[in-house]
JSON list of C-alpha atoms in Angstrom, two decimals:
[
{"chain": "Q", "resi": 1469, "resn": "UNK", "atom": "CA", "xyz": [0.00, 0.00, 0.00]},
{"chain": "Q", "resi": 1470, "resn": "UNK", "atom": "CA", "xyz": [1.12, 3.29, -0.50]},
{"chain": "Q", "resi": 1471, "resn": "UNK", "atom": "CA", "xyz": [2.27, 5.19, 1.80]},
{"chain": "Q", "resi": 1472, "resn": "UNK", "atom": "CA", "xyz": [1.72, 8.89, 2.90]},
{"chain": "Q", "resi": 1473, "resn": "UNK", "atom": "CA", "xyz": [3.15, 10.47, 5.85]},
{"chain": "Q", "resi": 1474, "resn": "UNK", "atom": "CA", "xyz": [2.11, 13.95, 7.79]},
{"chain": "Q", "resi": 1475, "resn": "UNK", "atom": "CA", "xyz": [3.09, 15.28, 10.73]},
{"chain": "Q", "resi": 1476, "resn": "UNK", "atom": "CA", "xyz": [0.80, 14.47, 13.36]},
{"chain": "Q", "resi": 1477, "resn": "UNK", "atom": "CA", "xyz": [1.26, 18.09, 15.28]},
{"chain": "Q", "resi": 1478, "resn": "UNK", "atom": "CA", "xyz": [-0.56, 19.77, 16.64]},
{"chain": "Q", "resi": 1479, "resn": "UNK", "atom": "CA", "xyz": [0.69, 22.72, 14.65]},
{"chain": "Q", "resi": 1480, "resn": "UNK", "atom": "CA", "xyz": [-0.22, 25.66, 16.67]},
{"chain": "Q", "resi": 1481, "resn": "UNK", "atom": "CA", "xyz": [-0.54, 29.13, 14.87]},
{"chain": "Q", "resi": 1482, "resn": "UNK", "atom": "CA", "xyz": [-1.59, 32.85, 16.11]},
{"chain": "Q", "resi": 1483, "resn": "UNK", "atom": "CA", "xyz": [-4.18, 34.39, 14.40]},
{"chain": "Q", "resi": 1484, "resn": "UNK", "atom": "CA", "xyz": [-3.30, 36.15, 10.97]},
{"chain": "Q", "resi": 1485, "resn": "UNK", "atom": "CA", "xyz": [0.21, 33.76, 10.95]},
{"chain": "Q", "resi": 1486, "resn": "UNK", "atom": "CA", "xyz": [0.50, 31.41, 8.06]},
{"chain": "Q", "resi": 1487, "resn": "UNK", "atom": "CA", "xyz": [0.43, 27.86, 8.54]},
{"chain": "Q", "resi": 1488, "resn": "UNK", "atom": "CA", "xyz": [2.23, 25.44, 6.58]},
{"chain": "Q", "resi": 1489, "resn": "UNK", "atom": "CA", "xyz": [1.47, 21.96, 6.17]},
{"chain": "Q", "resi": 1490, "resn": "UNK", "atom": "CA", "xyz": [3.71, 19.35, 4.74]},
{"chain": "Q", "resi": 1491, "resn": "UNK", "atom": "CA", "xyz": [3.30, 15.75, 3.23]},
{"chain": "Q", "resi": 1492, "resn": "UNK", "atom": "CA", "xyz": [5.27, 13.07, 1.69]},
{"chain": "Q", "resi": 1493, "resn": "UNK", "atom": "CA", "xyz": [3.93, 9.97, -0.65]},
{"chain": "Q", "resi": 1494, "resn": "UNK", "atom": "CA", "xyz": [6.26, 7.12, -1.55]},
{"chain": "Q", "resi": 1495, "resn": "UNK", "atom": "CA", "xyz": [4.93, 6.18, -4.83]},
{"chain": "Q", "resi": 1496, "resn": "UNK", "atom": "CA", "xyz": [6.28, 8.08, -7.73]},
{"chain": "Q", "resi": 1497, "resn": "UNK", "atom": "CA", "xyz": [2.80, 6.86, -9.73]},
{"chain": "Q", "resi": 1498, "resn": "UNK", "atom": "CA", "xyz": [0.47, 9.28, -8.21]},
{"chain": "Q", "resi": 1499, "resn": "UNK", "atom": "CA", "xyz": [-0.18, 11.80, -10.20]},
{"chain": "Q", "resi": 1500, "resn": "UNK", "atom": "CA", "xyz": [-3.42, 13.60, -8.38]},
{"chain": "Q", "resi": 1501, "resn": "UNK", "atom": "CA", "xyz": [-2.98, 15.15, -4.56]},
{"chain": "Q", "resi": 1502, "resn": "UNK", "atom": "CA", "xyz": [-5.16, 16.68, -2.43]},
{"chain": "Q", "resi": 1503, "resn": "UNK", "atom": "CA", "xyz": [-5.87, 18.72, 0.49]},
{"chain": "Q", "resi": 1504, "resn": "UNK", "atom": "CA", "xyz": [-8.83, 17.70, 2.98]},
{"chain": "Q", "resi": 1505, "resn": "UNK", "atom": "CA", "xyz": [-10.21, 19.76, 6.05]},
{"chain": "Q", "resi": 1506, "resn": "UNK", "atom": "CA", "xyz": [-11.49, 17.69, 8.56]},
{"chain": "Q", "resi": 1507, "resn": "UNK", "atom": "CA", "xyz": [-13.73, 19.21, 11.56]},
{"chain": "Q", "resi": 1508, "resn": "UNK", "atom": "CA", "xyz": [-13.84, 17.21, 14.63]},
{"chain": "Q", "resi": 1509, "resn": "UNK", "atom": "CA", "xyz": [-16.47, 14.50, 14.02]},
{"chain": "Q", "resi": 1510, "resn": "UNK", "atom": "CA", "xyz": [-17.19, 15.43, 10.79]},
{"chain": "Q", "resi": 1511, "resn": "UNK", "atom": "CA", "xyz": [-16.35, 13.88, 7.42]},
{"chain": "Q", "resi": 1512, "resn": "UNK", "atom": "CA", "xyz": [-13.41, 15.38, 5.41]},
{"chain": "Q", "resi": 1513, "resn": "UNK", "atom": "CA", "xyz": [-14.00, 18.08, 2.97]},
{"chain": "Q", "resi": 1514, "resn": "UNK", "atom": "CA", "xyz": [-12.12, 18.68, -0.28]},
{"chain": "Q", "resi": 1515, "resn": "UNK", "atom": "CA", "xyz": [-10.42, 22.18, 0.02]},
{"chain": "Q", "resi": 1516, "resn": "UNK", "atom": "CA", "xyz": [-7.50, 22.02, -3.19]},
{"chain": "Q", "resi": 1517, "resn": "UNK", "atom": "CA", "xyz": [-6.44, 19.64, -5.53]},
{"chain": "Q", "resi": 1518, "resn": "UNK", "atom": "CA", "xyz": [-3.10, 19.76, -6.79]},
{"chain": "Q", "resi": 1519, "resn": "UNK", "atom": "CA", "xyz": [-1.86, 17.95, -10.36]},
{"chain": "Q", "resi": 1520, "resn": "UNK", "atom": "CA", "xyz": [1.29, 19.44, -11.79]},
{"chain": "Q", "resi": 1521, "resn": "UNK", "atom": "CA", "xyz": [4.67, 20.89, -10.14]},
{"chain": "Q", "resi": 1522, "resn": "UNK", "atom": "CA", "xyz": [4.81, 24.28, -8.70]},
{"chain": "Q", "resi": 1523, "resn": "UNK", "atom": "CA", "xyz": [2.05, 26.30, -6.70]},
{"chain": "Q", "resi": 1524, "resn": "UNK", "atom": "CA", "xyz": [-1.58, 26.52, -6.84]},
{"chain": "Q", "resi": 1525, "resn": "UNK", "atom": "CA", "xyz": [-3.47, 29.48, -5.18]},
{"chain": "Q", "resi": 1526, "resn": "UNK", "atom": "CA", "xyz": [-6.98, 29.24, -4.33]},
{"chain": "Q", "resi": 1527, "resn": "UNK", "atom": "CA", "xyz": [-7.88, 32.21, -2.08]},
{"chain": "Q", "resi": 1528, "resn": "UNK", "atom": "CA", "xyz": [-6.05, 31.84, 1.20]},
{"chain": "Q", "resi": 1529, "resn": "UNK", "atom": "CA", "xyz": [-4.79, 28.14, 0.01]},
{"chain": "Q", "resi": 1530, "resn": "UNK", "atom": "CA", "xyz": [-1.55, 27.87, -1.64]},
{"chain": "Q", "resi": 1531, "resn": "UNK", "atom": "CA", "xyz": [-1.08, 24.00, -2.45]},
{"chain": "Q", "resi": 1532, "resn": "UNK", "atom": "CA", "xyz": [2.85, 23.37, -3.79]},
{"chain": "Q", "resi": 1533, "resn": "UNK", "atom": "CA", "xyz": [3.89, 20.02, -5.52]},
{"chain": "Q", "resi": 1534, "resn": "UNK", "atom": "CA", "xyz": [7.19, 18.72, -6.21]},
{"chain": "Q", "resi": 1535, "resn": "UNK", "atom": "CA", "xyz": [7.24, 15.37, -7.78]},
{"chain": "Q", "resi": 1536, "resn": "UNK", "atom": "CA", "xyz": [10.80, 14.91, -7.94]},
{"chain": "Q", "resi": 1537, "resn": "UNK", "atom": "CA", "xyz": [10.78, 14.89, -3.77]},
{"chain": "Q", "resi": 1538, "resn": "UNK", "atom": "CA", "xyz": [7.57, 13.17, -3.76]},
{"chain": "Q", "resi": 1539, "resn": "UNK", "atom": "CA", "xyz": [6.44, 16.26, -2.07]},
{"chain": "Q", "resi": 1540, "resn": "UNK", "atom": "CA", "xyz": [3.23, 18.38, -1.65]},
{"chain": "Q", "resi": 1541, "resn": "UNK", "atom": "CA", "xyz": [2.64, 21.24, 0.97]},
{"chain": "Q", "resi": 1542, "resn": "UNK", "atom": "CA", "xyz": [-1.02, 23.50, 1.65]},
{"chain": "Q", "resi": 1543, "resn": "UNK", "atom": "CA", "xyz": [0.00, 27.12, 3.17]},
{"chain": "Q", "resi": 1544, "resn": "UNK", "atom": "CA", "xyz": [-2.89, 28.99, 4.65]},
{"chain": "Q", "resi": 1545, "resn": "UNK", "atom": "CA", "xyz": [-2.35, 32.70, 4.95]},
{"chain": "Q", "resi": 1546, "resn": "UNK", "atom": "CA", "xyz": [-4.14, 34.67, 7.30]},
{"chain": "Q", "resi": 1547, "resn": "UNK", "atom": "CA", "xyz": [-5.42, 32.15, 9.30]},
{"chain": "Q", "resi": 1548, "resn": "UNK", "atom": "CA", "xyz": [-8.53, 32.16, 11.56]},
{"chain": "Q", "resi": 1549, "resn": "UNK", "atom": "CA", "xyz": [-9.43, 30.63, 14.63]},
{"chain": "Q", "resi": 1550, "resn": "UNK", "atom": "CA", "xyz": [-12.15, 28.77, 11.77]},
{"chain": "Q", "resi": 1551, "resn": "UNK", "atom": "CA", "xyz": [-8.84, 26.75, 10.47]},
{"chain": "Q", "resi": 1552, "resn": "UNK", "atom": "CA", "xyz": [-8.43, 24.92, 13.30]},
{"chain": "Q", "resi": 1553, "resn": "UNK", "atom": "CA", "xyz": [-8.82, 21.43, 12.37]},
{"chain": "Q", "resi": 1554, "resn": "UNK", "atom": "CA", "xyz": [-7.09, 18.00, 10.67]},
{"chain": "Q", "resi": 1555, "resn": "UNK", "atom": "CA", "xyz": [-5.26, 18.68, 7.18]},
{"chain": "Q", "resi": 1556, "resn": "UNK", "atom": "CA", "xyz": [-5.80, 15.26, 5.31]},
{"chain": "Q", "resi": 1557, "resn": "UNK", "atom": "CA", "xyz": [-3.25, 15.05, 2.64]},
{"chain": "Q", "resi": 1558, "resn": "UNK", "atom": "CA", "xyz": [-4.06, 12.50, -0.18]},
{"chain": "Q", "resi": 1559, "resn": "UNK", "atom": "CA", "xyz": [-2.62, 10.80, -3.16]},
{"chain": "Q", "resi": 1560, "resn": "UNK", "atom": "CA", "xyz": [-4.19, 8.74, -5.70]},
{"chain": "Q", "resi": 1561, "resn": "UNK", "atom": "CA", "xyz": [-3.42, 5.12, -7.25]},
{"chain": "Q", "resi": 1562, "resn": "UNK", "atom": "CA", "xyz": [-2.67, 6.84, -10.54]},
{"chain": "Q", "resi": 1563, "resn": "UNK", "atom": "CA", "xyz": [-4.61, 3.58, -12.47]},
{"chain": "Q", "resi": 1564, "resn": "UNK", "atom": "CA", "xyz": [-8.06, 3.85, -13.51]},
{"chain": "Q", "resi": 1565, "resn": "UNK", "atom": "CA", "xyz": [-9.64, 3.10, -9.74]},
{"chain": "Q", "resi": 1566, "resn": "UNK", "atom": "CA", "xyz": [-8.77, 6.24, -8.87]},
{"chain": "Q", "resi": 1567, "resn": "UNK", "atom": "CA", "xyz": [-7.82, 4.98, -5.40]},
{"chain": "Q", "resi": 1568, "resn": "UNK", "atom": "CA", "xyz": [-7.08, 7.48, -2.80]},
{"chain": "Q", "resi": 1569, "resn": "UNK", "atom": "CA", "xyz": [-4.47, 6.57, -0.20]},
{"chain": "Q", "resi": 1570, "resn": "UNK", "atom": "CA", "xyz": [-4.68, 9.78, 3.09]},
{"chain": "Q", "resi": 1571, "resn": "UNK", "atom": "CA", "xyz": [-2.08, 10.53, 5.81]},
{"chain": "Q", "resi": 1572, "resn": "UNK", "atom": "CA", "xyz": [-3.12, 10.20, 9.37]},
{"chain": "Q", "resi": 1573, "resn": "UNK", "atom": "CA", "xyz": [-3.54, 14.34, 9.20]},
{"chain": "Q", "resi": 1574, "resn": "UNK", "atom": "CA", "xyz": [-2.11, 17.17, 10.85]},
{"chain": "Q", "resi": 1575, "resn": "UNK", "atom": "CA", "xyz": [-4.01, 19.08, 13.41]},
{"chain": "Q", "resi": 1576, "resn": "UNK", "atom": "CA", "xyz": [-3.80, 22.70, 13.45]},
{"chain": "Q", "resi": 1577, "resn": "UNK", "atom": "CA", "xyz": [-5.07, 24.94, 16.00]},
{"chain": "Q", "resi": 1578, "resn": "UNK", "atom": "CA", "xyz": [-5.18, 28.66, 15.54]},
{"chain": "Q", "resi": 1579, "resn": "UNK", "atom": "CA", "xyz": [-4.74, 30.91, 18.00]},
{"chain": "Q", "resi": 1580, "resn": "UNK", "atom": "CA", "xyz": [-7.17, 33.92, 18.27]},
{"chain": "P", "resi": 1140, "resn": "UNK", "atom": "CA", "xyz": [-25.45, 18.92, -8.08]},
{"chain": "P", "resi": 1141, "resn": "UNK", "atom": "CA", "xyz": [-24.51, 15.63, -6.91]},
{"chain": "P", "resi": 1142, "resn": "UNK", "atom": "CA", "xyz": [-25.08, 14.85, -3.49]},
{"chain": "P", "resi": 1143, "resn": "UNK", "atom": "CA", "xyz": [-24.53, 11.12, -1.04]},
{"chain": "P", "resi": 1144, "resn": "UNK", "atom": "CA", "xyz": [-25.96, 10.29, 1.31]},
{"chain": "P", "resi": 1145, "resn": "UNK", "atom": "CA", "xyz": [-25.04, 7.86, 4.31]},
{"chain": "P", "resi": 1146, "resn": "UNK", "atom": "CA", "xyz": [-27.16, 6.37, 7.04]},
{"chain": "P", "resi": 1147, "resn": "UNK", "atom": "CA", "xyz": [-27.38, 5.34, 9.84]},
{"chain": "P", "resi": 1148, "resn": "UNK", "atom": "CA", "xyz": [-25.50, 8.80, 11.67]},
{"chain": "P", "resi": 1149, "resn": "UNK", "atom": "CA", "xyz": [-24.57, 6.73, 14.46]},
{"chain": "P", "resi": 1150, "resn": "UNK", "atom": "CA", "xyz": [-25.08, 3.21, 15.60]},
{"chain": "P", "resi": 1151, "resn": "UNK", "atom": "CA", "xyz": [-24.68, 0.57, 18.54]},
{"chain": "P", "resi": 1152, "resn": "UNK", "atom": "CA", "xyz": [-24.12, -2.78, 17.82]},
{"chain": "P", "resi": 1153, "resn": "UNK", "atom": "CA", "xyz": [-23.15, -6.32, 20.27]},
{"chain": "P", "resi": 1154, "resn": "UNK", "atom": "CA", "xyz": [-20.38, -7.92, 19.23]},
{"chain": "P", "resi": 1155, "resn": "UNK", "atom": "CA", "xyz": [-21.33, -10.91, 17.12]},
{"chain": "P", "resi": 1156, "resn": "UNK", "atom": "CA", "xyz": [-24.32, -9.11, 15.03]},
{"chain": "P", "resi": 1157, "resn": "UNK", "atom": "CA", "xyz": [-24.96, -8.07, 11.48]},
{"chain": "P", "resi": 1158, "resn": "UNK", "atom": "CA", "xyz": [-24.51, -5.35, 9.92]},
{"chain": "P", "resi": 1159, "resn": "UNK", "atom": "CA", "xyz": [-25.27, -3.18, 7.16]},
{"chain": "P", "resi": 1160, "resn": "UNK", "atom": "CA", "xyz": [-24.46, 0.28, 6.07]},
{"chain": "P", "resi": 1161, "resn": "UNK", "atom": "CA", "xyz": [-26.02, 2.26, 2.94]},
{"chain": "P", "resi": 1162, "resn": "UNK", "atom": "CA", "xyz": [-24.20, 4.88, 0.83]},
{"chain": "P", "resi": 1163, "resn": "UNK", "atom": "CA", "xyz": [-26.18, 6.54, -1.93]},
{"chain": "P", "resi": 1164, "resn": "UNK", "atom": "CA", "xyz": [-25.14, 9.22, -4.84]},
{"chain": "P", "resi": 1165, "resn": "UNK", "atom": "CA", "xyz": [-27.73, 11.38, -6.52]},
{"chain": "P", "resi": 1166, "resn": "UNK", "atom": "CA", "xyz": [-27.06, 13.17, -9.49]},
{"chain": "P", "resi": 1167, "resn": "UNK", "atom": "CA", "xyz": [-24.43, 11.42, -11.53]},
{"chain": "P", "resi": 1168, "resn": "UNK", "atom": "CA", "xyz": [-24.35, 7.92, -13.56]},
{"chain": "P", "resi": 1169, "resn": "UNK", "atom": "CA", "xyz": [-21.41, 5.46, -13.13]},
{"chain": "P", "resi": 1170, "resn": "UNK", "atom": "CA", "xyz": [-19.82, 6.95, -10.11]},
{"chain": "P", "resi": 1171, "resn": "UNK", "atom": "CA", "xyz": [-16.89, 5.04, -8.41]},
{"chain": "P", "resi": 1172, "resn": "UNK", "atom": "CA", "xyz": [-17.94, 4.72, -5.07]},
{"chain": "P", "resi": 1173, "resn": "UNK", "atom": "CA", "xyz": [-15.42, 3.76, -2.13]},
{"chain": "P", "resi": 1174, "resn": "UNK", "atom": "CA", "xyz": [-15.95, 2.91, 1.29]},
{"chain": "P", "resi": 1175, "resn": "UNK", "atom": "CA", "xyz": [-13.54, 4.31, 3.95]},
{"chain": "P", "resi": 1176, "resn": "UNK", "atom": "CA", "xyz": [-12.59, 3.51, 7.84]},
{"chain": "P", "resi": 1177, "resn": "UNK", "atom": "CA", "xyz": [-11.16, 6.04, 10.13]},
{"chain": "P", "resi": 1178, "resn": "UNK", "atom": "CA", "xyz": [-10.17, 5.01, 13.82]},
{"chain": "P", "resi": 1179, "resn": "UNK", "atom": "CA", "xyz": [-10.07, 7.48, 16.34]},
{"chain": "P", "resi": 1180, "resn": "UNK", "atom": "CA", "xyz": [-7.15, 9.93, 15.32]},
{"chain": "P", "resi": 1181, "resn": "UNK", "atom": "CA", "xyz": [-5.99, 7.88, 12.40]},
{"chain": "P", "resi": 1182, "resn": "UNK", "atom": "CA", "xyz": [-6.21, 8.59, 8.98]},
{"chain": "P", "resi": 1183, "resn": "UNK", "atom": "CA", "xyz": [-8.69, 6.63, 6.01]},
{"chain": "P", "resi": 1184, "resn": "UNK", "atom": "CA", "xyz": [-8.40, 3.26, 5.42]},
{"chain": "P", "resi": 1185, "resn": "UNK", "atom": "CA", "xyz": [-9.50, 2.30, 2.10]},
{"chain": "P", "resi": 1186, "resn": "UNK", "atom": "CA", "xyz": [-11.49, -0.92, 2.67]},
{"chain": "P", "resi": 1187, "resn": "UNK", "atom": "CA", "xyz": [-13.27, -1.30, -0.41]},
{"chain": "P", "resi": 1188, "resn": "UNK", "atom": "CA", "xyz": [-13.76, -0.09, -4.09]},
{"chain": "P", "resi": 1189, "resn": "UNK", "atom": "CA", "xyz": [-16.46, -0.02, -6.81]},
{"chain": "P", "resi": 1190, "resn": "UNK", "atom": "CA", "xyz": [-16.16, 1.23, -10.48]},
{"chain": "P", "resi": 1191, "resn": "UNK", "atom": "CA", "xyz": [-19.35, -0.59, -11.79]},
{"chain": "P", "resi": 1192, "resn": "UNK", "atom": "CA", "xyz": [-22.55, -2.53, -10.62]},
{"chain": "P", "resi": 1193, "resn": "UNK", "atom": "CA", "xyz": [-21.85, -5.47, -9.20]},
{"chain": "P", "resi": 1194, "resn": "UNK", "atom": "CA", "xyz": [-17.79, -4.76, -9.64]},
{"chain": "P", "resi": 1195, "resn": "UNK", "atom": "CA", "xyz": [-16.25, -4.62, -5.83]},
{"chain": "P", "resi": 1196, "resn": "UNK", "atom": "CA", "xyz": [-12.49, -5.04, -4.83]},
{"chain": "P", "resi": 1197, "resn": "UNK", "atom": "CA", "xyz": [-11.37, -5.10, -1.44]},
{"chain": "P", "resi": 1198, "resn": "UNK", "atom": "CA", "xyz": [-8.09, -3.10, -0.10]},
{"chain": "P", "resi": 1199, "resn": "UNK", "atom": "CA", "xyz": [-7.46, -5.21, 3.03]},
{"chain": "P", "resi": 1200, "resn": "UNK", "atom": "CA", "xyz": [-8.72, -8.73, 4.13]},
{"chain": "P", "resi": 1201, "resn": "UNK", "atom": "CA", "xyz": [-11.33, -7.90, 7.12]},
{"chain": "P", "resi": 1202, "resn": "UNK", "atom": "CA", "xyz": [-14.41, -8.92, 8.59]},
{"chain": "P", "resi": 1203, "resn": "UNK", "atom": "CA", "xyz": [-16.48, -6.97, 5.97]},
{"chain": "P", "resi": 1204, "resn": "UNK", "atom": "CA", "xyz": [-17.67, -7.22, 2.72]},
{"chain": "P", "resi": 1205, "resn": "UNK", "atom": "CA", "xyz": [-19.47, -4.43, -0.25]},
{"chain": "P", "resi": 1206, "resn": "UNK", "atom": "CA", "xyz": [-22.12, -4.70, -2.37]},
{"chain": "P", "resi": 1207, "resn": "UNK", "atom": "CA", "xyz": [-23.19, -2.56, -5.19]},
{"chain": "P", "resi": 1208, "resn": "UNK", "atom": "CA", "xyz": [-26.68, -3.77, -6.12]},
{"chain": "P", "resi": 1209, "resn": "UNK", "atom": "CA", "xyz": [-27.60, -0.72, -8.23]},
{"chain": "P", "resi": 1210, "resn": "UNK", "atom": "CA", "xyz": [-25.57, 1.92, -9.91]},
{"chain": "P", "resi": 1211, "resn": "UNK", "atom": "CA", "xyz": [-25.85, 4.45, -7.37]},
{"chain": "P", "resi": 1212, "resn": "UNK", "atom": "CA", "xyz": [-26.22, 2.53, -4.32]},
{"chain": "P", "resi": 1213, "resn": "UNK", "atom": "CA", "xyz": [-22.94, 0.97, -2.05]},
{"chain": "P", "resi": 1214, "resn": "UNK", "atom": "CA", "xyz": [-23.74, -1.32, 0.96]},
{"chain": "P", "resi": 1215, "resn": "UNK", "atom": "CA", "xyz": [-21.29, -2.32, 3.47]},
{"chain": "P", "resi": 1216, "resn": "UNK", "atom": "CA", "xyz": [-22.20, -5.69, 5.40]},
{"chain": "P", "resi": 1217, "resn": "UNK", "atom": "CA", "xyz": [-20.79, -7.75, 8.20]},
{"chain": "P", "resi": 1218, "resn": "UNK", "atom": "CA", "xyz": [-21.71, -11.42, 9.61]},
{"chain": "P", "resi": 1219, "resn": "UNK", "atom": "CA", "xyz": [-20.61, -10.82, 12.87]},
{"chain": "P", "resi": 1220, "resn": "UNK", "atom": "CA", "xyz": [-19.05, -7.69, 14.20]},
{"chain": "P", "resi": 1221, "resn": "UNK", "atom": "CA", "xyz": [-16.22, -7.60, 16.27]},
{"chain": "P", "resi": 1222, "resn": "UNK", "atom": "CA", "xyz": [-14.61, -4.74, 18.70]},
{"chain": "P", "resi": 1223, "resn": "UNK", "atom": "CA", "xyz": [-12.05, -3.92, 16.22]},
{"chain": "P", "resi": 1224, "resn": "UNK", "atom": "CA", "xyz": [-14.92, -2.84, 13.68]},
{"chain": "P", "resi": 1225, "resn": "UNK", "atom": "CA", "xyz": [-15.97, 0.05, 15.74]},
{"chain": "P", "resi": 1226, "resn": "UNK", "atom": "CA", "xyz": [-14.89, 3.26, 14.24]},
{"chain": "P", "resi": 1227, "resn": "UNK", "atom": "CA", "xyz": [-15.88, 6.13, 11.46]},
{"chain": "P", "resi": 1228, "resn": "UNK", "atom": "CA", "xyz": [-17.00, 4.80, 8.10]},
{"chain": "P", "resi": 1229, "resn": "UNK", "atom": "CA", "xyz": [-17.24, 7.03, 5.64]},
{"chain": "P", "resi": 1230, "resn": "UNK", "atom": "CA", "xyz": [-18.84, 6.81, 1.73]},
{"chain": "P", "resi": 1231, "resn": "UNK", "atom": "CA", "xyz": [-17.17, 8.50, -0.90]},
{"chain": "P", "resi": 1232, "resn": "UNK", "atom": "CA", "xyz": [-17.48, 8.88, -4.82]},
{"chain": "P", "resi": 1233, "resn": "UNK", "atom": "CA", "xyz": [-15.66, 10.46, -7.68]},
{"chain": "P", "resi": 1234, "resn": "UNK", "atom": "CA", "xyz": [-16.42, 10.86, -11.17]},
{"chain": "P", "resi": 1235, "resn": "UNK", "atom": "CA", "xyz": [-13.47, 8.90, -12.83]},
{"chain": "P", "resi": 1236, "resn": "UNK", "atom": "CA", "xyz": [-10.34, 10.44, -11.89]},
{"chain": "P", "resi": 1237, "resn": "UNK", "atom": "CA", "xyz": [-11.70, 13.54, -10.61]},
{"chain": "P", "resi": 1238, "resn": "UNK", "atom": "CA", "xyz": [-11.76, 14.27, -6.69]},
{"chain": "P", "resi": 1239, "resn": "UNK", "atom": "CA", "xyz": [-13.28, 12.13, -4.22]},
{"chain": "P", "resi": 1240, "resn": "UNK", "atom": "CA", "xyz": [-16.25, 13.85, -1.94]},
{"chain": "P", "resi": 1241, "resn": "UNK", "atom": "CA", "xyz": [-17.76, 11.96, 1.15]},
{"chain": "P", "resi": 1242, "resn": "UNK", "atom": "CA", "xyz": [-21.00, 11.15, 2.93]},
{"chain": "P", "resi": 1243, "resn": "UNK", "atom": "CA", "xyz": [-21.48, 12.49, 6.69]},
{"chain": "P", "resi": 1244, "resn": "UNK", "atom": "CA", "xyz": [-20.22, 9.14, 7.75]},
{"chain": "P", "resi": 1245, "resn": "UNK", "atom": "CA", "xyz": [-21.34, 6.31, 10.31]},
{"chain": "P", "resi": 1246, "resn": "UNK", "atom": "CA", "xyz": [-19.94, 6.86, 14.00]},
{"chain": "P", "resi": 1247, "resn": "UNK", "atom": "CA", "xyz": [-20.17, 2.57, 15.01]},
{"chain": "P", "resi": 1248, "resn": "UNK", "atom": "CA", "xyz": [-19.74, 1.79, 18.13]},
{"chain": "P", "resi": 1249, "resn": "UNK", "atom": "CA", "xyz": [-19.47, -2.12, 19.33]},
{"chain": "P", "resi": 1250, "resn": "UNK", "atom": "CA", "xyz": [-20.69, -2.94, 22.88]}
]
């Protein structure tokens, strides 16, 4: 199975800091990655999706990919109390399943 | 829009009974439709995957098993539960490669 790691944290952040997120997959297949939020007791929601090398920006998200390190990071900028949950990263199986394979998360609190 | 749905919310089981979970998707044909297990403060475990009716593979040998009697419907079913099946199931689908987006889950708890 593949396998992605995250840093389990908690990542604590003050108010208006940015927080930065890291993950690394092992299989150099994958080809998709992805970004979920994950509320306490809630299901995990899809916040970026990341498919090529460099830097995505999606409002306060910045998602970064380099292949070659089998590495993907989510900055949030300006972050709010709001942010404070689990950062799923995810890879996919790169066949035609379209298999995801998540990190045990990083918890981030934010600090009013 | 497409939307799933998942059902029970939560649920309380004895070790040793059945079980049975439903996942639908409204909204779009031929999804691929996955079910997921999260243990407290752990991430997803894929335990099973569907790309057609009737078509199910399984990730990791367990005490379950998936069904996919229509196109838009996933079941996940159990003989006889045991502790180690209590945890967070989620339902998830995609549309082919595209992103995968989950049901509100099933909290199971085994007594």
């Amino acid at each position: 199975q593949k396998e992605v790691e995250q840093n389990s944290g908690p990542l604590s952040v003050p108010e208006g800091a940015i927080a930065s997120l890291n993950c690394t997959y092992s299989d150099r297949v994958s080809q998709s990655f992805f970004w979920y939020r994950q509320y306490s007791g809630k299901s995990p929601e899809l916040i970026m999706s990341i498919y090529s090398n460099g830097d995505k920006e999606d409002g306060r998200f910045t998602a970064q990919l380099n292949k070659a390190s089998q590495y993907v990071s989510l900055l949030i900028r300006d972050s709010q109390p709001s942010d404070s949950a689990t950062y799923l990263c995810a890879v996919n199986s790169g066949d035609n399943f379209n298999k995801f394979y998540f990190g045990s998360g990083t918890k981030l609190n934010v600090k009013p | 829009s497409q939307t799933i749905h998942q059902w029970p919310a939560t649920l309380v089981q004895p070790v040793g009974s059945p079980l049975s979970l439903e996942c639908t998707v409204e909204g779009t044909s031929n999804p691929n439709l996955y079910w997921y297990r999260q243990a407290a403060g752990r991430g997803l475990q894929l335990l099973f995957y569907s790309v057609g009716i009737g078509q199910i593979s399984s990730e990791v040998p367990q005490n379950l098993s998936a069904s996919r009697p229509q196109d838009r419907q996933f079941i996940l079913s159990s003989k006889k539960l045991l502790l180690s099946d209590s945890g967070f199931y989620l339902c998830a689908w995609s549309a082919g490669n595209q992103p995968q987006h989950f049901g509100d889950g099933t909290r199971l708890s085994i007594l």
